């Protein structure tokens, strides 16, 4: 993130030795309590009439959110196009873009309308059913990319697993590898 008010850069590197999020009394006390005690304390904490700051939400998250990497010290409240605002009202350029999952910007009017239109019809269908949108999407994407077919996935893990299955199938069918003998090799180092 890059703060647009005054140009202050807050995207400093946060590493394992950076313990700034654990310095609050709330976070330290939560680490020593049971889950039930933490929940009760967090309810009391959230009901206090304290000013809402980035630190308010950082402290609250420390109670019940597992952190698989260090977060920037900003509690994002809303976004619009290339900007996000924190809970204190500061405006930032969003250079992270949800780690590239949000390259179209935040709350894009056309995308928002398409999402609302779809959600008013149906929000989710299993791949066990055909649906009215997948075929159009597949035709568009295969034409764009020059491929014959696609297989939609929700996550990168599913894509990796499917790639391994496809490689094994290719080995069995094209290379004549005996059944259950194909090995997938991954480079290391």
Coordinates of C-alpha atoms in Angstrom, one line a residue:
X1 CA 0.0 0.0 0.0
X2 CA 1.1 3.6 -0.5
X3 CA -0.6 6.3 1.5
X4 CA -1.9 9.1 -0.7
X5 CA -2.1 11.7 2.1
X6 CA 1.4 13.1 2.5
X7 CA 2.9 10.2 0.5
X8 CA 3.9 8.2 3.6
X9 CA 4.9 4.7 2.6
X10 CA 3.7 2.1 5.1
X11 CA 4.6 -1.0 3.1
X12 CA 7.6 -1.6 5.3
X13 CA 8.9 -5.1 5.5
X14 CA 7.4 -7.1 8.3
X15 CA 9.5 -10.1 9.3
X16 CA 9.3 -12.7 12.0
X17 CA 11.2 -10.5 14.5
X18 CA 8.6 -7.7 14.1
X19 CA 6.4 -8.3 17.2
X20 CA 4.5 -4.9 17.0
X21 CA 1.1 -6.7 16.8
X22 CA 1.8 -8.6 20.1
X23 CA 2.6 -5.5 22.1
X24 CA -0.9 -4.6 23.2
X25 CA -2.2 -5.7 26.5
X26 CA -5.3 -7.2 24.9
X27 CA -3.3 -9.5 22.5
X28 CA -1.0 -10.6 25.4
X29 CA -3.9 -11.4 27.6
X30 CA -5.8 -13.3 24.9
X31 CA -2.8 -15.6 24.3
X32 CA -3.0 -16.9 27.9
X33 CA -6.8 -17.6 27.9
X34 CA -9.0 -20.4 26.7
X35 CA -11.1 -20.0 23.6
X36 CA -14.3 -19.3 25.6
X37 CA -12.6 -16.7 27.8
X38 CA -11.1 -15.1 24.6
X39 CA -14.6 -14.9 23.0
X40 CA -16.1 -13.3 26.2
X41 CA -13.2 -10.8 26.4
X42 CA -13.5 -9.9 22.7
X43 CA -17.2 -9.3 23.1
X44 CA -16.5 -6.9 25.9
X45 CA -13.7 -5.3 23.9
X46 CA -15.9 -4.8 20.8
X47 CA -18.6 -3.2 23.0
X48 CA -16.3 -0.6 24.5
X49 CA -16.9 2.9 23.3
X50 CA -13.3 3.4 22.2
X51 CA -12.3 5.2 19.1
X52 CA -12.1 3.0 16.0
X53 CA -8.5 2.8 14.9
X54 CA -6.4 0.4 12.8
X55 CA -4.9 -0.9 16.0
X56 CA -8.5 -1.7 17.3
X57 CA -8.9 -4.3 14.5
X58 CA -5.3 -5.5 14.7
X59 CA -5.8 -6.3 18.4
X60 CA -9.2 -7.9 17.7
X61 CA -7.8 -10.2 15.0
X62 CA -5.0 -11.4 17.2
X63 CA -7.7 -13.0 19.4
X64 CA -9.3 -15.4 16.9
X65 CA -7.5 -15.2 13.5
X66 CA -4.6 -17.5 12.6
X67 CA -2.0 -15.5 10.8
X68 CA 0.0 -17.4 8.2
X69 CA 2.0 -14.3 7.4
X70 CA 2.5 -10.9 8.8
X71 CA -0.1 -8.3 7.8
X72 CA 0.5 -4.6 7.1
X73 CA -0.7 -2.4 10.0
X74 CA -3.8 -1.2 8.2
X75 CA -7.4 -2.2 8.7
X76 CA -9.1 -1.8 5.3
X77 CA -12.7 -0.7 5.5
X78 CA -13.7 -0.1 1.9
X79 CA -12.4 0.2 -1.6
X80 CA -13.2 1.9 -4.9
X81 CA -11.3 1.3 -8.1
X82 CA -7.6 1.6 -7.4
X83 CA -8.0 3.0 -3.8
X84 CA -8.7 1.6 -0.4
X85 CA -9.5 3.4 2.8
X86 CA -8.6 2.3 6.3
X87 CA -10.9 2.6 9.3
X88 CA -9.3 5.9 10.2
X89 CA -10.3 7.4 6.8
X90 CA -6.9 7.4 5.2
X91 CA -6.8 6.8 1.5
X92 CA -4.3 4.5 -0.1
X93 CA -3.4 3.3 -3.6
X94 CA -3.9 -0.5 -3.6
X95 CA -0.8 -1.9 -5.2
X96 CA -1.4 -5.4 -3.8
X97 CA -4.7 -5.9 -5.6
X98 CA -5.5 -9.0 -3.5
X99 CA -2.2 -10.5 -4.7
X100 CA -3.4 -10.0 -8.3
X101 CA -6.9 -11.5 -7.7
X102 CA -8.4 -8.0 -7.8
X103 CA -6.6 -6.5 -10.8
X104 CA -9.9 -4.9 -12.0
X105 CA -10.0 -2.7 -9.0
X106 CA -12.5 -2.5 -6.2
X107 CA -16.3 -2.2 -6.6
X108 CA -16.1 -1.9 -10.4
X109 CA -19.6 -0.9 -11.4
X110 CA -19.9 -3.4 -14.3
X111 CA -18.5 -6.3 -12.2
X112 CA -20.7 -5.4 -9.3
X113 CA -23.8 -5.3 -11.5
X114 CA -23.0 -8.7 -13.0
X115 CA -22.4 -10.2 -9.5
X116 CA -25.7 -8.8 -8.2
X117 CA -27.6 -10.0 -11.3
X118 CA -26.2 -13.5 -10.9
X119 CA -26.7 -13.6 -7.1
X120 CA -30.4 -12.7 -7.6
X121 CA -30.8 -15.8 -9.8
X122 CA -28.5 -18.4 -8.1
X123 CA -25.3 -18.0 -6.1
X124 CA -23.7 -21.4 -6.5
X125 CA -24.2 -24.6 -8.4
X126 CA -22.2 -27.8 -8.1
X127 CA -20.3 -29.1 -11.1
X128 CA -22.7 -32.1 -10.7
X129 CA -25.2 -29.9 -12.6
X130 CA -25.0 -28.1 -15.9
X131 CA -25.7 -24.4 -15.6
X132 CA -26.5 -21.4 -17.9
X133 CA -23.3 -19.5 -17.5
X134 CA -20.4 -22.0 -17.7
X135 CA -20.7 -22.8 -21.4
X136 CA -20.6 -19.2 -22.4
X137 CA -17.6 -18.6 -20.1
X138 CA -15.8 -21.6 -21.5
X139 CA -16.4 -20.7 -25.1
X140 CA -15.1 -17.1 -24.5
X141 CA -12.0 -18.2 -22.6
X142 CA -11.0 -21.1 -24.9
X143 CA -11.5 -18.8 -28.0
X144 CA -9.4 -16.1 -26.3
X145 CA -6.6 -18.5 -25.3
X146 CA -6.7 -20.8 -28.3
X147 CA -7.4 -24.0 -26.5
X148 CA -10.1 -26.6 -27.1
X149 CA -11.3 -27.1 -23.5
X150 CA -10.9 -25.8 -20.0
X151 CA -11.6 -27.1 -16.5
X152 CA -12.6 -24.5 -14.0
X153 CA -11.1 -24.7 -10.5
X154 CA -11.6 -22.7 -7.3
X155 CA -8.0 -22.7 -6.1
X156 CA -4.4 -23.2 -7.1
X157 CA -4.3 -26.5 -5.2
X158 CA -7.1 -27.9 -7.3
X159 CA -5.3 -26.8 -10.4
X160 CA -2.0 -28.5 -9.3
X161 CA -3.8 -31.7 -8.4
X162 CA -5.6 -31.7 -11.7
X163 CA -2.4 -31.1 -13.6
X164 CA -0.9 -34.1 -11.9
X165 CA -3.9 -36.3 -12.9
X166 CA -3.7 -35.0 -16.5
X167 CA 0.0 -35.8 -16.7
X168 CA -0.5 -39.3 -15.4
X169 CA -3.4 -39.9 -17.8
X170 CA -1.2 -38.6 -20.7
X171 CA 1.6 -41.0 -19.6
X172 CA -0.8 -44.0 -19.5
X173 CA -2.5 -43.2 -22.8
X174 CA 0.2 -41.6 -25.0
X175 CA 3.4 -43.1 -23.6
X176 CA 2.0 -46.5 -22.6
X177 CA 3.2 -46.4 -19.0
X178 CA 1.6 -49.4 -17.1
X179 CA -1.4 -48.5 -14.9
X180 CA -0.5 -47.0 -11.5
X181 CA 3.2 -46.8 -12.4
X182 CA 3.4 -43.1 -13.5
X183 CA 5.4 -40.9 -11.3
X184 CA 5.2 -37.1 -11.2
X185 CA 8.6 -35.5 -10.6
X186 CA 9.0 -32.0 -9.2
X187 CA 12.3 -30.1 -9.2
X188 CA 13.7 -28.9 -5.9
X189 CA 16.3 -26.5 -4.8

